[in-house]
Coordinates of C-alpha atoms in Angstrom, one line a residue:
Chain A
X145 CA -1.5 -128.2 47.8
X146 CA 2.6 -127.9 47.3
X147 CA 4.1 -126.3 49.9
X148 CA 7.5 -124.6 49.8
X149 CA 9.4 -124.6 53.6
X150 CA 10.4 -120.9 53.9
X151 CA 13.2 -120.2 55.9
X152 CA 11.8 -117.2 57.9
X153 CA 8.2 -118.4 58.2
X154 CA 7.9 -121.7 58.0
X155 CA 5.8 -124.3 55.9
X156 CA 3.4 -122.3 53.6
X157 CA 1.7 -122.9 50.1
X158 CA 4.0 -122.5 47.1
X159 CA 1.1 -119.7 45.4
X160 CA 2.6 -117.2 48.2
X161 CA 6.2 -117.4 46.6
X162 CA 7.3 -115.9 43.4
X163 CA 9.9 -117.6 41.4
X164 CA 13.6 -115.3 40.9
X165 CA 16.1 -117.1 38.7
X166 CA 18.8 -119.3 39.2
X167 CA 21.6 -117.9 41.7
X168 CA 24.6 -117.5 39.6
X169 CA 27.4 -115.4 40.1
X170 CA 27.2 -111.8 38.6
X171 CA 30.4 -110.8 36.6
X172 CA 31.5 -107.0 36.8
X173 CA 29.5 -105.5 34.3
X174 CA 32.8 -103.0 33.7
X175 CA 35.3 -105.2 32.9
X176 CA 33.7 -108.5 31.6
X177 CA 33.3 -108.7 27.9
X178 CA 30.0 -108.8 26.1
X179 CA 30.1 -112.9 25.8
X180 CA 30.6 -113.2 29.2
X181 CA 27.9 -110.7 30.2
X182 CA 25.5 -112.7 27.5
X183 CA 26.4 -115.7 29.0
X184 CA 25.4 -114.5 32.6
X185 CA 21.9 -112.7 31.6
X186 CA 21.1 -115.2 28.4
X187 CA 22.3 -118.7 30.0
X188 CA 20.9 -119.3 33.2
X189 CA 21.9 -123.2 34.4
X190 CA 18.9 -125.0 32.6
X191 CA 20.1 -129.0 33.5
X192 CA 17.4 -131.6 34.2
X193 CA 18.9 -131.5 38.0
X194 CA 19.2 -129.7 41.0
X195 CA 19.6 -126.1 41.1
X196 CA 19.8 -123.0 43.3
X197 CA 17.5 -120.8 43.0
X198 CA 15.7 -117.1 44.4
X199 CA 12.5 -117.4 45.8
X200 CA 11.1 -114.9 47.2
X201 CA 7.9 -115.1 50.0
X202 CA 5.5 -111.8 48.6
X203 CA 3.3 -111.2 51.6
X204 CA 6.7 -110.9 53.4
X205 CA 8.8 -109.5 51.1
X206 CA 11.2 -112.1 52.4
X207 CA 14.2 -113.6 49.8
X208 CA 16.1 -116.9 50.1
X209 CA 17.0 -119.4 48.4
X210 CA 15.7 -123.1 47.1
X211 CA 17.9 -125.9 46.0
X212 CA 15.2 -127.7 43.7
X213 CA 15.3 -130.9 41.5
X214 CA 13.8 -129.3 37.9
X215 CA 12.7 -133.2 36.7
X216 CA 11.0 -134.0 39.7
X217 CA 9.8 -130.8 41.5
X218 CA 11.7 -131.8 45.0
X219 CA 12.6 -128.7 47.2
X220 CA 16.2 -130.5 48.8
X221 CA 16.7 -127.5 50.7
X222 CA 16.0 -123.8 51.7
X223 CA 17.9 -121.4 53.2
X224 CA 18.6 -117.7 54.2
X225 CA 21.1 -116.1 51.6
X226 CA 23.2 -115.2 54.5
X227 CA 24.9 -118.6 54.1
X228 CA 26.3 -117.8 50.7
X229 CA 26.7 -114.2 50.7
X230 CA 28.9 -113.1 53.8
X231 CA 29.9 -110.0 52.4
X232 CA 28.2 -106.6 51.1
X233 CA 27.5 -107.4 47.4
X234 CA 28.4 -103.3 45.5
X235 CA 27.3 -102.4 42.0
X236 CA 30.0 -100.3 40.3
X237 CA 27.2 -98.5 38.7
X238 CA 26.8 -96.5 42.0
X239 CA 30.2 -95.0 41.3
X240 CA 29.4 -94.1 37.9
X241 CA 26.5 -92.2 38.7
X242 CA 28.3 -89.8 41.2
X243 CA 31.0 -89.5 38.3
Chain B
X292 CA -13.3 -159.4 -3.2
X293 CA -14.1 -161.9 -0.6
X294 CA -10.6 -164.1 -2.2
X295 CA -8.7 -160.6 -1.8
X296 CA -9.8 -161.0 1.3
X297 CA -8.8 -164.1 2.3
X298 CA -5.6 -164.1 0.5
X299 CA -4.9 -161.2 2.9
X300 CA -5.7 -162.9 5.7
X301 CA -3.6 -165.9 4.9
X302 CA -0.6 -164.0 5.0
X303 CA 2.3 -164.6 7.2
X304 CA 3.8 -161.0 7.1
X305 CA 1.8 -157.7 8.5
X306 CA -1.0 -157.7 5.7
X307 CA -0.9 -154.3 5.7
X308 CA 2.8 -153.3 5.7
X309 CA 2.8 -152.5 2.1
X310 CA -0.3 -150.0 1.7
X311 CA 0.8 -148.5 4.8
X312 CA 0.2 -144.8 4.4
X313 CA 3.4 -144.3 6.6
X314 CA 5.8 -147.5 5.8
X315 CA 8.2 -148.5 9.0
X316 CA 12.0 -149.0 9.0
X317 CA 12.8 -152.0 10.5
X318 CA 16.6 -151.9 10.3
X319 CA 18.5 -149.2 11.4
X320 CA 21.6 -148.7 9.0
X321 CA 25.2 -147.5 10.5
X322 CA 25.7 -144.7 8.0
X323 CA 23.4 -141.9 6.9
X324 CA 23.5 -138.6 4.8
X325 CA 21.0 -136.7 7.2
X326 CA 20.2 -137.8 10.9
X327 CA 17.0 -135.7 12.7
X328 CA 16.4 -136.3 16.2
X329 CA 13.3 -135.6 16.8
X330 CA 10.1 -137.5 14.9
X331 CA 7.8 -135.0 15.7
X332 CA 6.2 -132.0 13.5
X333 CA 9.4 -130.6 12.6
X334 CA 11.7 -133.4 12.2
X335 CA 9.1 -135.4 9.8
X336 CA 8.7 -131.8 8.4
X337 CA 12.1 -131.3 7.3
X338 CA 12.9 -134.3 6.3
X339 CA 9.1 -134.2 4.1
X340 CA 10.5 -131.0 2.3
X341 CA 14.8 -132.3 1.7
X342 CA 13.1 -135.6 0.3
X343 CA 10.9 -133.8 -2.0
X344 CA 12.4 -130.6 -2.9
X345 CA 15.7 -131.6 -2.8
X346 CA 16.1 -135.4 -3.1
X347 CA 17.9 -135.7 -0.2
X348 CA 16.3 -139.4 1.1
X349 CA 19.1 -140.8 2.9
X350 CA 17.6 -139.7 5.9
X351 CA 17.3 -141.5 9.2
X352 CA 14.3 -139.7 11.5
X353 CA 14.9 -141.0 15.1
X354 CA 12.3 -140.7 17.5
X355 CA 12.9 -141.8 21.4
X356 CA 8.9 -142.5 21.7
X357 CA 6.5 -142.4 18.7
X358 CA 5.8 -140.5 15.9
X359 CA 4.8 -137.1 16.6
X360 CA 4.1 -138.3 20.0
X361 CA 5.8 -135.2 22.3
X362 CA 4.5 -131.6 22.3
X363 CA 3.4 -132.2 18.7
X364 CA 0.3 -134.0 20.4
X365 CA 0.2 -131.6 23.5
X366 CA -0.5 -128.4 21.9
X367 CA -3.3 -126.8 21.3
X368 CA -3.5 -126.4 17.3
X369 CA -3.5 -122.7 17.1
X370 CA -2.4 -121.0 13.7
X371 CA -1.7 -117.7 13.2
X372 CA 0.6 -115.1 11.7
X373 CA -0.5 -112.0 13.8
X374 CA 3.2 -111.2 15.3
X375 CA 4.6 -108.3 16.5
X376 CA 7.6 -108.1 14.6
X377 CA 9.0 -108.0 10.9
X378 CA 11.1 -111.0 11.3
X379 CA 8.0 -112.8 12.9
X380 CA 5.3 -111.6 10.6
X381 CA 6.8 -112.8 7.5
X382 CA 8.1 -116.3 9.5
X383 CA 4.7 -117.5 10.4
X384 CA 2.7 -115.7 7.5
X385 CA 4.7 -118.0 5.0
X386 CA 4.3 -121.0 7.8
X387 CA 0.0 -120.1 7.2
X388 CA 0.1 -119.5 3.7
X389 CA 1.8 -123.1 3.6
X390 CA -0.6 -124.8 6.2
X391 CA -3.5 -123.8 3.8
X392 CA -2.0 -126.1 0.9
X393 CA -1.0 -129.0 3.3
X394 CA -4.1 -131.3 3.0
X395 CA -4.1 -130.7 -1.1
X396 CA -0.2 -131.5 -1.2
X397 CA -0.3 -134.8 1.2
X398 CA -3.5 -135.7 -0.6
X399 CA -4.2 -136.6 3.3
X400 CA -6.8 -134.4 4.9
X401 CA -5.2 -132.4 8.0
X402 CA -8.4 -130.8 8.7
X403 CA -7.1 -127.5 8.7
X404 CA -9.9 -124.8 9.5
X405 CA -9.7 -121.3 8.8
X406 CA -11.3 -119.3 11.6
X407 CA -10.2 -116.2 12.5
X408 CA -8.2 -115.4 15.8
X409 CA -9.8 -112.9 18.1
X410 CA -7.3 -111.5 20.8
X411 CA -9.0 -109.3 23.7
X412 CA -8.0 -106.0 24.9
X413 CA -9.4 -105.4 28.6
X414 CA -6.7 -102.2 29.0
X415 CA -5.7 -98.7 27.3
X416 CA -2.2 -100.3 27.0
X417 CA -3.7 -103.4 25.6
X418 CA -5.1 -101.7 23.2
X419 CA -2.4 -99.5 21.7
X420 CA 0.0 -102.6 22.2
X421 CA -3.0 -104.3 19.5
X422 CA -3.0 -101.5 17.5
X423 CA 0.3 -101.6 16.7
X424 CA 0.3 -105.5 15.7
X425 CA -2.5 -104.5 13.5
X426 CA -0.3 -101.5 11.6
X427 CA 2.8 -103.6 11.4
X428 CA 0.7 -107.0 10.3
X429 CA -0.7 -105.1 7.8
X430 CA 2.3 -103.5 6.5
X431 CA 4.0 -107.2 6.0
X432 CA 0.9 -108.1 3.7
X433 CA -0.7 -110.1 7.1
X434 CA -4.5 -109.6 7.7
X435 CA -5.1 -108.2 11.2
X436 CA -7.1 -105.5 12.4
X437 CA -8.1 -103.7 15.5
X438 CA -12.1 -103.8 15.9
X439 CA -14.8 -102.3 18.3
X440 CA -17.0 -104.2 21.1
X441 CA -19.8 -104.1 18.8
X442 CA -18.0 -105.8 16.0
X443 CA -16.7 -108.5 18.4
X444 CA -20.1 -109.5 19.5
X445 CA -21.4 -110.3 16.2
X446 CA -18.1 -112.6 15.8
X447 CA -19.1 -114.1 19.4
X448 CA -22.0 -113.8 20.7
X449 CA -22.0 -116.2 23.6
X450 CA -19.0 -114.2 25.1
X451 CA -19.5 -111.8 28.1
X452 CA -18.3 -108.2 27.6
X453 CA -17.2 -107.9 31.0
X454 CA -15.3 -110.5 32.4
X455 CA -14.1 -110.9 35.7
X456 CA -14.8 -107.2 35.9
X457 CA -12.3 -106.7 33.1
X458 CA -14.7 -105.0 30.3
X459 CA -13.5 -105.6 26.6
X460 CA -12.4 -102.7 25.4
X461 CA -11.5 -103.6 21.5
X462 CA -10.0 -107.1 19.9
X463 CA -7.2 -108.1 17.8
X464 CA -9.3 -109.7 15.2
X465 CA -6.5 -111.7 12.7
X466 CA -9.0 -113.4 9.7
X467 CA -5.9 -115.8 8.9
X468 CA -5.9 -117.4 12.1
X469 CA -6.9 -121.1 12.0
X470 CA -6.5 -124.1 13.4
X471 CA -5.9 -128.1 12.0
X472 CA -5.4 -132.2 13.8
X473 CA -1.9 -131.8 14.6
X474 CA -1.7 -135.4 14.5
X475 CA -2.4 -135.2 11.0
X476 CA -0.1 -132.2 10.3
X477 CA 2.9 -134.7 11.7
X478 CA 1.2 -137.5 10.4
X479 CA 1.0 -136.6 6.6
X480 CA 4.4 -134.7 6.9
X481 CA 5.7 -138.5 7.7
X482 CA 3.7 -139.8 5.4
X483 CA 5.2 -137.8 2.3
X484 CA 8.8 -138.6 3.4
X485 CA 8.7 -142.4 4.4
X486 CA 7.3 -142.8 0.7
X487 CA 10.4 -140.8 -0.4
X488 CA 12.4 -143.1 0.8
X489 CA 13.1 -141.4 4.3
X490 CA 13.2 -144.0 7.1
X491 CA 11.2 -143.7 10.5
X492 CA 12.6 -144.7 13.6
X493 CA 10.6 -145.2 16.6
X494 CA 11.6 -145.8 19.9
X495 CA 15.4 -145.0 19.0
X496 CA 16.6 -142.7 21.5
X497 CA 19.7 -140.3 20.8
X498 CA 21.9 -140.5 24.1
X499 CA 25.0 -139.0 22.4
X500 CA 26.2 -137.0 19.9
X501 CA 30.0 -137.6 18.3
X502 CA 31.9 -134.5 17.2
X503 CA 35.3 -135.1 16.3
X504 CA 37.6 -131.5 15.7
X505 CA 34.4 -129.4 16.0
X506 CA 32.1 -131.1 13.4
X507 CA 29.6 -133.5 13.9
X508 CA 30.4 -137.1 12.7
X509 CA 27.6 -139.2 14.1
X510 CA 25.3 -140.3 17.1
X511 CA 24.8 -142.5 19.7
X512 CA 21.4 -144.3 20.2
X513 CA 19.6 -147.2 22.2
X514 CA 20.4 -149.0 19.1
X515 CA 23.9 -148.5 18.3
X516 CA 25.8 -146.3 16.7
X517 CA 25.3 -143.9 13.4
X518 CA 27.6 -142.5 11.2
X519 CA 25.9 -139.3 9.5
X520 CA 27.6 -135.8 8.1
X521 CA 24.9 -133.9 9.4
X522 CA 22.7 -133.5 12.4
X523 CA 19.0 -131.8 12.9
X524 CA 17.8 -131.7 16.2
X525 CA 14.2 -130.7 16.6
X526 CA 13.0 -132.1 19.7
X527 CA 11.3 -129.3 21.2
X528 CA 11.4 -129.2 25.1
X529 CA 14.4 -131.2 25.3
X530 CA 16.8 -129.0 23.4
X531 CA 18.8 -128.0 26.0
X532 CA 19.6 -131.3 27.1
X533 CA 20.4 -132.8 23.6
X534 CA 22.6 -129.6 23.2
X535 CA 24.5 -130.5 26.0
X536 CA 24.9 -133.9 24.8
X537 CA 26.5 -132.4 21.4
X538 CA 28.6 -130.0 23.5
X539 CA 27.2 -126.6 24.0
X540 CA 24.6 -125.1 25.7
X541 CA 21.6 -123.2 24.4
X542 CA 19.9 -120.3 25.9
X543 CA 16.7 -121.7 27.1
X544 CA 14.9 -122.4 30.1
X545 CA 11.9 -125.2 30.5
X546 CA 8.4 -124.4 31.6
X547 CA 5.3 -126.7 31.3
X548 CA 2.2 -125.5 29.6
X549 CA -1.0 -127.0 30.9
X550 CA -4.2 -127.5 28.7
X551 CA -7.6 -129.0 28.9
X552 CA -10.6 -130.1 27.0
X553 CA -13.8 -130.4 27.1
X554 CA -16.8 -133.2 26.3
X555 CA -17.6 -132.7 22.6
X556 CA -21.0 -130.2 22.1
X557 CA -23.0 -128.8 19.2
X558 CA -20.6 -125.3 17.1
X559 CA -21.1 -122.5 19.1
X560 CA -18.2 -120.7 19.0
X561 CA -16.6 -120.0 15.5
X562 CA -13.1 -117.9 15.7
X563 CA -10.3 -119.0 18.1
X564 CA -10.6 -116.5 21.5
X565 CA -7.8 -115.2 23.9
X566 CA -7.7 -113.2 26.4
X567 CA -3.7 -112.3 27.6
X568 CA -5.0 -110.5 30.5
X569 CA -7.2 -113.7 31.5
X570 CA -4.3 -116.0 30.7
X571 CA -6.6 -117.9 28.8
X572 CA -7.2 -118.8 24.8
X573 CA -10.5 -121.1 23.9
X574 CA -11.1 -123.3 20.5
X575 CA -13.7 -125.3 19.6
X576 CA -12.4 -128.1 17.6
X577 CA -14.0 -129.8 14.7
X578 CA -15.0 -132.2 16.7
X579 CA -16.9 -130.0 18.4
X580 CA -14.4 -130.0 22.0
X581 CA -13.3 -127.1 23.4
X582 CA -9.4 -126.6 23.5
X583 CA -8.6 -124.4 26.9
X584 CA -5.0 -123.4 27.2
X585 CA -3.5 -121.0 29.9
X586 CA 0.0 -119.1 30.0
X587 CA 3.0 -121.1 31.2
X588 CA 3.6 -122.5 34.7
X589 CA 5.2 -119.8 37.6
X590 CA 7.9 -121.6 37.6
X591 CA 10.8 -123.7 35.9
X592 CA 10.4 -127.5 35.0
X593 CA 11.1 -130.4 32.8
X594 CA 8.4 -132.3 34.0
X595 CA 4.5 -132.9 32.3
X596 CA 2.8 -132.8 36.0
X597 CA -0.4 -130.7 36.1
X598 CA -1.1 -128.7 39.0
X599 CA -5.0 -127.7 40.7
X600 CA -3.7 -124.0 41.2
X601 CA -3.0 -123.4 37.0
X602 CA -6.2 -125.7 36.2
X603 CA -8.9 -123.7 38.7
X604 CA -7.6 -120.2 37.8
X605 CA -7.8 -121.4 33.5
X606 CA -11.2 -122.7 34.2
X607 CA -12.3 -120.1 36.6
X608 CA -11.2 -117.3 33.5
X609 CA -12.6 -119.6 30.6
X610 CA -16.1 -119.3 32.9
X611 CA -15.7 -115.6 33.1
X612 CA -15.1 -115.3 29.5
X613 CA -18.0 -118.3 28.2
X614 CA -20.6 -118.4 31.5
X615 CA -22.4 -120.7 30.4
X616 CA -19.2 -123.5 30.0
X617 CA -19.8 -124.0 33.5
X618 CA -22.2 -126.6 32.8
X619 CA -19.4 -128.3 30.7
X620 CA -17.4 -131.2 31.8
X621 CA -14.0 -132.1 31.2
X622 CA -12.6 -134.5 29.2
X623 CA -8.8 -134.5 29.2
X624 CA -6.5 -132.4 31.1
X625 CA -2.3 -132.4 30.2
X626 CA 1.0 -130.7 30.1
X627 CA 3.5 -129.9 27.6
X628 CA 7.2 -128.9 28.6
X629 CA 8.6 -125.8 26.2
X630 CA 11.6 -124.8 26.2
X631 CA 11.2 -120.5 26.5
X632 CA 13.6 -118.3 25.2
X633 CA 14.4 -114.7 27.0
X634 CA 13.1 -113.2 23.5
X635 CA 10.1 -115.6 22.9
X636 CA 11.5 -116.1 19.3
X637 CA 13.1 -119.8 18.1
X638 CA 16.6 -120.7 18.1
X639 CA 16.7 -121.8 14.2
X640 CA 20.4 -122.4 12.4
X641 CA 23.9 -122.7 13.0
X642 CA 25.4 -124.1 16.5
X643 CA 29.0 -123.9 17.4
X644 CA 29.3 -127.8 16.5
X645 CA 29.9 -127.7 12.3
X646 CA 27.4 -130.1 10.6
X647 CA 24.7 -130.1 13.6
X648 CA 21.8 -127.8 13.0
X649 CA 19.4 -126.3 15.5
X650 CA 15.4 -126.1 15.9
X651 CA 15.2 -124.8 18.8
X652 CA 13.5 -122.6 21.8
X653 CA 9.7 -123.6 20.2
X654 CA 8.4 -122.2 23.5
X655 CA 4.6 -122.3 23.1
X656 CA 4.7 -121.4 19.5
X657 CA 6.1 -124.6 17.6
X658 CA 3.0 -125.9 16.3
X659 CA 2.1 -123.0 13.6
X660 CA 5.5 -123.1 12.5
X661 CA 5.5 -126.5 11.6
X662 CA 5.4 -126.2 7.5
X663 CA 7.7 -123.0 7.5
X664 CA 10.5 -124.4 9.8
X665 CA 10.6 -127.7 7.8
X666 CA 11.3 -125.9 4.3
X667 CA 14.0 -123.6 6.1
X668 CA 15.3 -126.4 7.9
X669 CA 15.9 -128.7 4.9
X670 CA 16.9 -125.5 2.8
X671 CA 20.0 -124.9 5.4
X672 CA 21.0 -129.0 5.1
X673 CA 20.7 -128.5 1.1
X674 CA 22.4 -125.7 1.5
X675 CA 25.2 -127.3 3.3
X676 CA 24.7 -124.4 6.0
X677 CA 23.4 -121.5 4.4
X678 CA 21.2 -120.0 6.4
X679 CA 17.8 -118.8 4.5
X680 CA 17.0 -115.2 5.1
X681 CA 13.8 -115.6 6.7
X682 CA 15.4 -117.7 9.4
X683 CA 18.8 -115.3 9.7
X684 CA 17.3 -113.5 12.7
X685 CA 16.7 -116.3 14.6
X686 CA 20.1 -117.4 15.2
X687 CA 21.6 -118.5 18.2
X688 CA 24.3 -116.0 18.3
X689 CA 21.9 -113.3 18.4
X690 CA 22.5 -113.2 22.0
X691 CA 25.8 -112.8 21.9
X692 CA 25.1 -109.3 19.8
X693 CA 22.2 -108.6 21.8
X694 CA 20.0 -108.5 18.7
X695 CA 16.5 -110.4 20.4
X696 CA 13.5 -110.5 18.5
X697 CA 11.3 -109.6 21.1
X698 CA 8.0 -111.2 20.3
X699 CA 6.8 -111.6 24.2
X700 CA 3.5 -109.7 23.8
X701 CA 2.6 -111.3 20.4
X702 CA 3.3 -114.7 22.4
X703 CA 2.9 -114.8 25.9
X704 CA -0.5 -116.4 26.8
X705 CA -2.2 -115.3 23.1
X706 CA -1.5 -118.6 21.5

């Protein structure tokens, strides 16, 4: 059985986490152009290495985030997104929709 | 015949070098018209169809392992045309119609086998998603229709209307699907090209591309250096990472595909069976094994580890579907990394490197394109880099125009 250490409950078997894409950073969706927005929904970071990625624990409904070595299937690390994102993250499409 | 024989024997030099059905390169040469990374299906393929249809035969194949070795061994043989869009319709219904001449035009039997696909529908949505292959299959001059419980068990008898408490509703019943040795496929494609002239390299790994003012000018291998003007890569799971090495990045992300088989028992089961729902699709070859494949792993990888969660929940569907395999044993169990696209249809074309030509993004749906991708391929090198029509909507700056071919349902666990 693989487990997968999750930071909120601990030690548990990877068929209880969902896979959620690579964490990347999101450009405005307002001002970027169309390559750039391509780029960020059509390119994900797809190396042989390690990447950051969302996992997310479903009978929790708990998200964080694995640092995971896509050749050899090594979680390096997990953590709680709080260590990345310190600050409120606001879609501009909120905005629009009041307009 | 027993002097022949001896003679032979006597020899110093491989006896059998000369009648070899597929004759080996021994030197690799510094300068080429044509290099294809990639001796697998569709690198042999394209360089069978620019050697005979254009008399291109300076080619150099290079292969890091062994002919046809890769995910041209690891998949489970499964031809079919029954897609759910235009662009993918007429694709893989000119990849079948070309499959069905292969054995005749190697004069090597590929043992292809025309079956029938049957695709399940356990839902309403199923159902009308099936119904709507079927109209637009149809309308390209493909030969798929949608068919009642009763029809499908006089096509199957041994399978159980209500699997896993998932009754079949109606089938996606496409008469063209088939399925062939895809050894052989790869096998006679090399066969026809080394004769050509076209040389085989084995165990010659690219490890870098040279591009020089934005055109390709040669590549990097294990053994030296090659000068080339043009560049094919087809090497299927690994396309990211050989795009990288040319300079650009593709829009693909790596999943392994696990499949089994089973000990070898009497026909039984004639058309090719999957279930989406089930994740599960099940041949019997002509060797009588039964092919199992499931849908791709939960998660990201470029590695060909199998894993006890995929393997119980195939077998424990394939059960559902065929009780009685229960009292089968297994034979071989492996994985396959594919390289998936967002829109579940190949990268085929121009990349942003002049000269270096992409096959690409084969997900779980390489095999059956084998024949079709090799013509098109070699047409674009003839061409010096006009794109054919039928592989136009494939390209890789689709993405960047937001023009996907969607083919997920037609794809997705209904190989």
């Amino acid at each position: 059985m693989k487990m997968l250490c999750c930071p909120l409950n601990g030690p548990r078997n990877v068929a209880e986490f969902a896979f959620g894409g690579e964490v990347r950073e999101m450009p405005d969706p307002q001002t970027c152009s169309d390559r750039e927005w391509a780029e960020y929904v059509f390119y994900p970071p797809n190396h042989a290495g390690v990447i950051a990625e969302w996992w997310l624990h479903v009978p929790s409904g708990y998200w964080f985030i694995a640092e995971r070595n896509r050749s050899t299937d090594e979680v390096i690390r997990t953590y709680d997104p709080s260590e990345i994102y310190t600050t409120r993250v606001d879609f501009a499409a909120q905005e629009e929709s009041k307009a | 015949m027993p002097f022949s024989l001896l003679k032979y024997g006597l020899r110093k030099d491989y006896p059998f070098e000369e009648d070899a059905d597929i004759p080996s390169a021994h030197k690799l040469r510094d300068s080429y018209d044509v290099v294809i990374i990639g001796g697998g299906g569709h690198g042999v393929a394209t360089a069978y169809y620019l050697a005979k249809y254009h008399g291109i035969t300076n080619v150099a194949i290079l292969e890091k392992g062994y002919l046809g070795g890769g995910n041209t061994a690891r998949n489970t043989a499964v031809i079919r045309s029954n897609y759910l869009t235009p662009e993918g319709v007429r694709f893989y219904g000119a990849s079948v119609e070309l499959f069905q001449g292969l054995s005749n035009e190697f004069d090597f039997n590929i043992m292809y086998s025309r079956r029938g696909q049957l695709t399940l529908a356990h839902t309403e949505s199923a159902v009308s998603a099936f119904r709507q292959r079927a109209e637009i299959n149809t309308h390209y001059g493909g030969k798929s229709a949608l068919i009642g419980p009763d029809e499908i068990r006089k096509l199957v008898p041994c399978l159980n209307m209500n699997p896993a408490h998932m009754p079949v509703l109606a089938g996606l019943w496409h008469i063209d699907g088939a399925t062939a040795r895809h050894d052989a496929v790869a096998w006679g494609f090399a066969k026809g090209a080394t004769q050509r002239g076209v040389e085989l390299h084995q165990l010659t790994e690219v490890t870098g591309v040279d591009v020089e003012n934005g055109k390709v000018t040669g590549v990097q291998t294990n053994r030296g250096k090659v000068r080339c003007g043009c560049v094919v890569q087809a090497v299927a799971g690994h396309s990211a990472l050989m795009a990288e090495k040319a300079g650009f990045r593709l829009p693909i992300t790596v999943y392994p595909l696990q499949a089994m088989v089973t000990q070898p028992v009497k026909p039984f089961i004639d058309p090719l069976v999957s279930s989406p729902a089930l994740h599960c699709y099940v041949q019997q070859t002509g060797r009588g094994e039964i092919v199992l494949g499931s849908g791709s792993d939960p998660y990201p990888l470029y590695n060909t580890r199998s894993t006890l969660p995929l393997k119980e929940s195939l077998l424990s569907n394939a059960v559902a579907l065929f009780p009685f395999m229960s009292q089968l044993r297994m034979l071989r169990q492996w994985a396959g990394i594919t390289d998936i696209t967002s829109d579940y249809s190949p990268i085929m074309g121009l990349s942003p490197v002049q000269g270096y030509y992409l096959d690409a993004g084969w997900g779980t749906w390489g095999f059956k394109s084998t024949p079709i991708c090799g013509k098109t391929m070699a047409e674009l090198v003839a061409g010096g880099g006009t794109v054919p029509d039928l592989i136009k909507p494939f390209s890789l700056e689709r993405f960047e125009r937001f023009a996907q071919i969607n083919e997920m349902g037609a794809t997705a666990a209904s190989h």
